[in-house]
mmCIF file of C-alpha atoms in Angstrom:
data_model
loop_
_atom_site.group_PDB
_atom_site.id
_atom_site.type_symbol
_atom_site.label_atom_id
_atom_site.label_comp_id
_atom_site.label_asym_id
_atom_site.label_seq_id
_atom_site.Cartn_x
_atom_site.Cartn_y
_atom_site.Cartn_z
ATOM 1 C CA ASP A 1 4.613 -5.983 8.898
ATOM 2 C CA ALA A 2 2.777 -2.967 10.294
ATOM 3 C CA GLY A 3 -0.096 -1.585 8.337
ATOM 4 C CA VAL A 4 -1.023 2.069 8.058
ATOM 5 C CA THR A 5 -0.996 3.769 11.436
ATOM 6 C CA GLN A 6 -2.579 7.065 12.430
ATOM 7 C CA SER A 7 -2.385 9.240 15.517
ATOM 8 C CA PRO A 8 -4.111 10.326 17.567
ATOM 9 C CA THR A 9 -7.151 8.044 17.619
ATOM 10 C CA HIS A 10 -9.501 10.733 18.875
ATOM 11 C CA LEU A 11 -9.206 14.478 19.220
ATOM 12 C CA ILE A 12 -11.420 17.237 20.571
ATOM 13 C CA LYS A 13 -10.801 20.830 19.540
ATOM 14 C CA THR A 14 -12.705 24.101 19.678
ATOM 15 C CA ARG A 15 -13.627 26.364 16.788
ATOM 16 C CA GLY A 16 -10.770 28.473 15.497
ATOM 17 C CA GLN A 17 -8.056 26.145 16.756
ATOM 18 C CA GLN A 18 -5.542 24.306 14.617
ATOM 19 C CA VAL A 19 -4.983 20.554 14.476
ATOM 20 C CA THR A 20 -2.283 18.227 13.158
ATOM 21 C CA LEU A 21 -2.978 14.597 12.339
ATOM 22 C CA ARG A 22 -0.256 12.073 11.599
ATOM 23 C CA CYS A 23 0.045 9.037 9.383
ATOM 24 C CA SER A 24 2.693 6.381 8.860
ATOM 25 C CA PRO A 25 2.261 4.412 5.642
ATOM 26 C CA LYS A 26 2.459 0.678 5.274
ATOM 27 C CA SER A 27 5.998 -0.636 4.922
ATOM 28 C CA GLY A 28 7.223 -0.277 1.347
ATOM 29 C CA HIS A 29 4.627 2.349 0.431
ATOM 30 C CA ASP A 30 5.683 5.801 -0.737
ATOM 31 C CA THR A 31 2.374 7.554 -1.421
ATOM 32 C CA VAL A 32 -0.066 8.894 1.141
ATOM 33 C CA SER A 33 -3.608 10.102 0.522
ATOM 34 C CA TRP A 34 -5.929 11.773 3.013
ATOM 35 C CA TYR A 35 -9.714 11.491 3.105
ATOM 36 C CA GLN A 36 -12.407 13.121 5.224
ATOM 37 C CA GLN A 37 -15.457 11.088 6.155
ATOM 38 C CA ALA A 38 -18.400 12.908 7.676
ATOM 39 C CA LEU A 39 -20.876 10.899 9.715
ATOM 40 C CA GLY A 40 -23.055 8.740 7.482
ATOM 41 C CA GLN A 41 -21.165 9.672 4.313
ATOM 42 C CA GLY A 42 -18.511 8.121 2.141
ATOM 43 C CA PRO A 43 -14.902 9.328 2.390
ATOM 44 C CA GLN A 44 -13.982 12.407 0.365
ATOM 45 C CA PHE A 45 -10.507 12.881 -1.084
ATOM 46 C CA ILE A 46 -8.532 15.756 0.426
ATOM 47 C CA PHE A 47 -5.093 15.421 -1.171
ATOM 48 C CA GLN A 48 -2.289 13.041 -2.075
ATOM 49 C CA TYR A 49 1.435 13.255 -1.387
ATOM 50 C CA TYR A 50 4.207 11.593 -3.337
ATOM 51 C CA GLU A 51 7.907 12.397 -3.198
ATOM 52 C CA GLU A 52 7.159 15.029 -0.545
ATOM 53 C CA GLU A 53 4.943 17.037 -2.879
ATOM 54 C CA GLU A 54 1.182 17.472 -3.090
ATOM 55 C CA ARG A 55 0.206 15.757 -6.338
ATOM 56 C CA GLN A 56 -3.566 15.971 -6.349
ATOM 57 C CA ARG A 57 -6.085 17.926 -4.342
ATOM 58 C CA GLY A 58 -9.789 17.528 -3.804
ATOM 59 C CA ASN A 59 -12.333 20.267 -3.257
ATOM 60 C CA PHE A 60 -11.094 21.438 0.124
ATOM 61 C CA PRO A 61 -10.139 24.966 1.192
ATOM 62 C CA ASP A 62 -6.605 26.119 1.829
ATOM 63 C CA ARG A 63 -7.213 25.689 5.550
ATOM 64 C CA PHE A 64 -6.357 22.068 4.842
ATOM 65 C CA SER A 65 -2.660 21.553 4.232
ATOM 66 C CA GLY A 66 -0.257 18.691 4.446
ATOM 67 C CA HIS A 67 3.273 17.531 4.418
ATOM 68 C CA GLN A 68 5.170 14.389 3.582
ATOM 69 C CA PHE A 69 8.490 13.599 5.182
ATOM 70 C CA PRO A 70 11.507 11.784 3.678
ATOM 71 C CA ASN A 71 10.464 8.600 5.506
ATOM 72 C CA TYR A 72 7.114 8.820 3.632
ATOM 73 C CA SER A 73 5.077 9.606 6.753
ATOM 74 C CA SER A 74 2.624 12.457 6.433
ATOM 75 C CA GLU A 75 0.780 15.113 8.381
ATOM 76 C CA LEU A 76 -2.569 16.736 7.753
ATOM 77 C CA ASN A 77 -3.010 20.226 9.183
ATOM 78 C CA VAL A 78 -6.307 22.023 9.493
ATOM 79 C CA ASN A 79 -6.348 25.694 10.520
ATOM 80 C CA ALA A 80 -9.200 27.813 11.828
ATOM 81 C CA LEU A 81 -11.329 24.797 12.642
ATOM 82 C CA LEU A 82 -15.046 24.931 11.926
ATOM 83 C CA LEU A 83 -17.784 22.809 13.435
ATOM 84 C CA GLY A 84 -18.190 21.217 10.003
ATOM 85 C CA ASP A 85 -14.647 19.878 10.145
ATOM 86 C CA SER A 86 -15.818 17.271 12.660
ATOM 87 C CA ALA A 87 -15.268 13.969 10.895
ATOM 88 C CA LEU A 88 -13.210 10.813 10.659
ATOM 89 C CA TYR A 89 -9.935 11.553 8.882
ATOM 90 C CA LEU A 90 -8.522 8.594 7.023
ATOM 91 C CA CYS A 91 -5.036 8.128 5.703
ATOM 92 C CA ALA A 92 -4.338 5.663 2.904
ATOM 93 C CA SER A 93 -1.040 4.533 1.473
ATOM 94 C CA SER A 94 0.021 2.854 -1.742
ATOM 95 C CA ARG A 95 3.258 1.628 -3.256
ATOM 96 C CA ARG A 96 3.309 4.335 -5.885
ATOM 97 C CA ALA A 97 1.109 7.215 -6.816
ATOM 98 C CA GLU A 98 -0.669 5.479 -9.675
ATOM 99 C CA SER A 99 -1.204 2.250 -7.768
ATOM 100 C CA GLU A 100 -4.776 1.098 -7.955
ATOM 101 C CA THR A 101 -5.197 -0.214 -4.430
ATOM 102 C CA GLN A 102 -4.879 1.974 -1.362
ATOM 103 C CA TYR A 103 -4.561 0.632 2.172
ATOM 104 C CA PHE A 104 -6.352 2.574 4.864
ATOM 105 C CA GLY A 105 -5.442 3.319 8.438
ATOM 106 C CA PRO A 106 -7.942 3.192 11.331
ATOM 107 C CA GLY A 107 -8.569 6.930 11.146
ATOM 108 C CA THR A 108 -8.554 9.866 13.539
ATOM 109 C CA ARG A 109 -11.928 11.015 14.802
ATOM 110 C CA LEU A 110 -11.951 14.796 15.191
ATOM 111 C CA LEU A 111 -14.675 16.581 17.103
ATOM 112 C CA VAL A 112 -14.832 20.365 16.874
ATOM 113 C CA LEU A 113 -16.881 22.079 19.588
ATOM 114 C CA SER B 1 -18.764 15.508 -3.715
ATOM 115 C CA GLN B 2 -19.591 11.828 -3.982
ATOM 116 C CA GLN B 3 -19.094 10.023 -7.276
ATOM 117 C CA GLY B 4 -22.454 8.330 -7.144
ATOM 118 C CA GLU B 5 -25.073 6.530 -5.229
ATOM 119 C CA GLU B 6 -25.240 3.137 -3.627
ATOM 120 C CA ASP B 7 -28.422 1.193 -3.367
ATOM 121 C CA PRO B 8 -29.874 0.225 -1.010
ATOM 122 C CA GLN B 9 -28.762 2.614 1.725
ATOM 123 C CA ALA B 10 -29.405 -0.119 4.277
ATOM 124 C CA LEU B 11 -29.966 -3.862 4.009
ATOM 125 C CA SER B 12 -31.004 -6.304 6.700
ATOM 126 C CA ILE B 13 -30.810 -10.064 6.092
ATOM 127 C CA GLN B 14 -30.466 -13.368 7.937
ATOM 128 C CA GLU B 15 -27.295 -15.419 8.116
ATOM 129 C CA GLY B 16 -26.949 -17.695 5.119
ATOM 130 C CA GLU B 17 -28.808 -15.366 2.768
ATOM 131 C CA ASN B 18 -27.163 -13.514 -0.084
ATOM 132 C CA ALA B 19 -26.666 -9.749 -0.011
ATOM 133 C CA THR B 20 -26.573 -7.623 -3.150
ATOM 134 C CA MET B 21 -25.475 -4.008 -3.209
ATOM 135 C CA ASN B 22 -25.465 -1.732 -6.228
ATOM 136 C CA CYS B 23 -23.313 1.250 -7.093
ATOM 137 C CA SER B 24 -23.756 3.850 -9.788
ATOM 138 C CA TYR B 25 -21.137 6.367 -10.842
ATOM 139 C CA LYS B 26 -20.965 9.380 -13.097
ATOM 140 C CA THR B 27 -17.632 9.667 -14.894
ATOM 141 C CA SER B 28 -15.191 7.508 -16.839
ATOM 142 C CA ILE B 29 -13.109 5.186 -14.706
ATOM 143 C CA ASN B 30 -10.069 2.922 -14.861
ATOM 144 C CA ASN B 31 -11.268 0.674 -12.072
ATOM 145 C CA LEU B 32 -13.921 0.250 -9.433
ATOM 146 C CA GLN B 33 -13.217 -1.065 -5.962
ATOM 147 C CA TRP B 34 -15.305 -2.208 -3.029
ATOM 148 C CA TYR B 35 -14.333 -1.514 0.571
ATOM 149 C CA ARG B 36 -15.805 -2.596 3.908
ATOM 150 C CA GLN B 37 -15.902 -0.417 7.005
ATOM 151 C CA ASN B 38 -16.682 -1.707 10.486
ATOM 152 C CA SER B 39 -18.121 0.677 13.070
ATOM 153 C CA GLY B 40 -16.799 3.862 11.487
ATOM 154 C CA ARG B 41 -13.178 2.783 11.534
ATOM 155 C CA GLY B 42 -10.705 2.209 8.710
ATOM 156 C CA LEU B 43 -11.683 0.776 5.350
ATOM 157 C CA VAL B 44 -10.671 -2.712 4.267
ATOM 158 C CA HIS B 45 -10.132 -3.344 0.572
ATOM 159 C CA LEU B 46 -12.306 -6.201 -0.690
ATOM 160 C CA ILE B 47 -12.011 -6.435 -4.457
ATOM 161 C CA LEU B 48 -11.018 -4.436 -7.529
ATOM 162 C CA ILE B 49 -12.454 -4.730 -11.020
ATOM 163 C CA ARG B 50 -10.930 -2.954 -13.980
ATOM 164 C CA SER B 51 -12.916 -1.122 -16.630
ATOM 165 C CA ASN B 52 -12.232 -3.837 -19.213
ATOM 166 C CA GLU B 53 -13.565 -6.581 -16.932
ATOM 167 C CA ARG B 54 -17.201 -7.539 -16.520
ATOM 168 C CA GLU B 55 -17.147 -9.911 -13.551
ATOM 169 C CA LYS B 56 -14.757 -10.897 -10.797
ATOM 170 C CA HIS B 57 -14.883 -13.342 -7.906
ATOM 171 C CA SER B 58 -13.055 -13.501 -4.601
ATOM 172 C CA GLY B 59 -14.175 -16.107 -2.103
ATOM 173 C CA ARG B 60 -17.821 -15.344 -1.249
ATOM 174 C CA LEU B 61 -17.701 -12.061 -3.166
ATOM 175 C CA ARG B 62 -18.821 -11.527 -6.731
ATOM 176 C CA VAL B 63 -18.522 -8.153 -8.421
ATOM 177 C CA THR B 64 -19.943 -7.123 -11.758
ATOM 178 C CA LEU B 65 -19.247 -3.980 -13.749
ATOM 179 C CA ASP B 66 -21.321 -2.493 -16.563
ATOM 180 C CA THR B 67 -19.463 0.500 -17.934
ATOM 181 C CA SER B 68 -22.228 1.278 -20.427
ATOM 182 C CA LYS B 69 -24.643 1.793 -17.535
ATOM 183 C CA LYS B 70 -21.948 3.156 -15.218
ATOM 184 C CA SER B 71 -22.941 0.680 -12.549
ATOM 185 C CA SER B 72 -21.526 -2.132 -10.445
ATOM 186 C CA SER B 73 -22.905 -4.676 -8.047
ATOM 187 C CA LEU B 74 -21.400 -6.553 -5.114
ATOM 188 C CA LEU B 75 -22.857 -9.917 -4.159
ATOM 189 C CA ILE B 76 -21.961 -11.535 -0.848
ATOM 190 C CA THR B 77 -23.069 -15.155 -0.786
ATOM 191 C CA ALA B 78 -23.936 -17.177 2.317
ATOM 192 C CA SER B 79 -23.637 -14.135 4.545
ATOM 193 C CA ARG B 80 -22.411 -14.322 8.132
ATOM 194 C CA ALA B 81 -22.974 -12.098 11.138
ATOM 195 C CA ALA B 82 -19.345 -10.989 10.764
ATOM 196 C CA ASP B 83 -20.249 -9.457 7.383
ATOM 197 C CA THR B 84 -22.214 -6.753 9.223
ATOM 198 C CA ALA B 85 -20.562 -3.505 8.147
ATOM 199 C CA SER B 86 -20.849 -0.581 5.753
ATOM 200 C CA TYR B 87 -19.816 -1.262 2.181
ATOM 201 C CA PHE B 88 -18.528 1.426 -0.158
ATOM 202 C CA CYS B 89 -17.759 1.421 -3.821
ATOM 203 C CA ALA B 90 -14.939 3.657 -4.992
ATOM 204 C CA THR B 91 -14.000 4.578 -8.515
ATOM 205 C CA GLY B 92 -10.432 5.130 -9.602
ATOM 206 C CA LEU B 93 -9.249 7.248 -12.500
ATOM 207 C CA ASN B 94 -5.554 6.959 -13.058
ATOM 208 C CA THR B 95 -4.116 10.137 -14.538
ATOM 209 C CA GLY B 96 -0.615 9.369 -13.314
ATOM 210 C CA PHE B 97 -1.837 9.807 -9.780
ATOM 211 C CA GLN B 98 -4.867 7.857 -8.641
ATOM 212 C CA LYS B 99 -7.439 9.139 -6.216
ATOM 213 C CA LEU B 100 -10.516 7.248 -5.126
ATOM 214 C CA VAL B 101 -13.999 8.726 -5.326
ATOM 215 C CA PHE B 102 -16.372 6.983 -2.967
ATOM 216 C CA GLY B 103 -20.088 6.349 -3.065
ATOM 217 C CA THR B 104 -22.455 6.928 -0.196
ATOM 218 C CA GLY B 105 -22.301 3.385 1.148
ATOM 219 C CA THR B 106 -24.676 0.553 2.030
ATOM 220 C CA ARG B 107 -25.126 -0.458 5.670
ATOM 221 C CA LEU B 108 -25.489 -4.222 5.870
ATOM 222 C CA LEU B 109 -26.884 -5.951 8.952
ATOM 223 C CA VAL B 110 -26.693 -9.739 9.067
ATOM 224 C CA SER B 111 -28.669 -11.269 11.897
ATOM 225 C CA PRO B 112 -27.841 -14.696 13.348
#
């Protein structure tokens, strides 16, 4: 039974570019949440997708957008990249939106130069 | 923004010793969870305690929750070198959709 998978593992972009990160939830899970973790900090909630709709959003600008597909996988898109967007991006899945426990993927490390 | 602070920020102990980490939070919660993170990779769920519980055990882990003080502690007994990692508390507030709000983390180093 595969856990949460994310791709790519690492990514290097330059300021102003756009990036798409991908996440496949754990088998049987239908809800995907995205978190940003800056170096030395705890993860911060970006948004959550359930039934292909954004259900909750953290304090992130509109440059951050997402999508959930019918197979429950999800994408995180970031436009007009800033140096401050450099971070580890974590995807977490759960069986349903109100489920207490979320299972995290290994993350995508994004470096913006 | 972070929900709260974890204390200490870093902890260094010898194998076999106990490690205690504390977490404080700011708002009402439904549950509080502890996660471990190795070398800046994904987080592993360790234990969950609900707001109506005061103490919970799982193997070598013991978690306490004091909702009146808005604080929690994680105790790892008989620590091992493999316990070296960063530990984060995360609070959950279920409003139909649950998001986790993480603390700042404690870096634990267990030396052989």
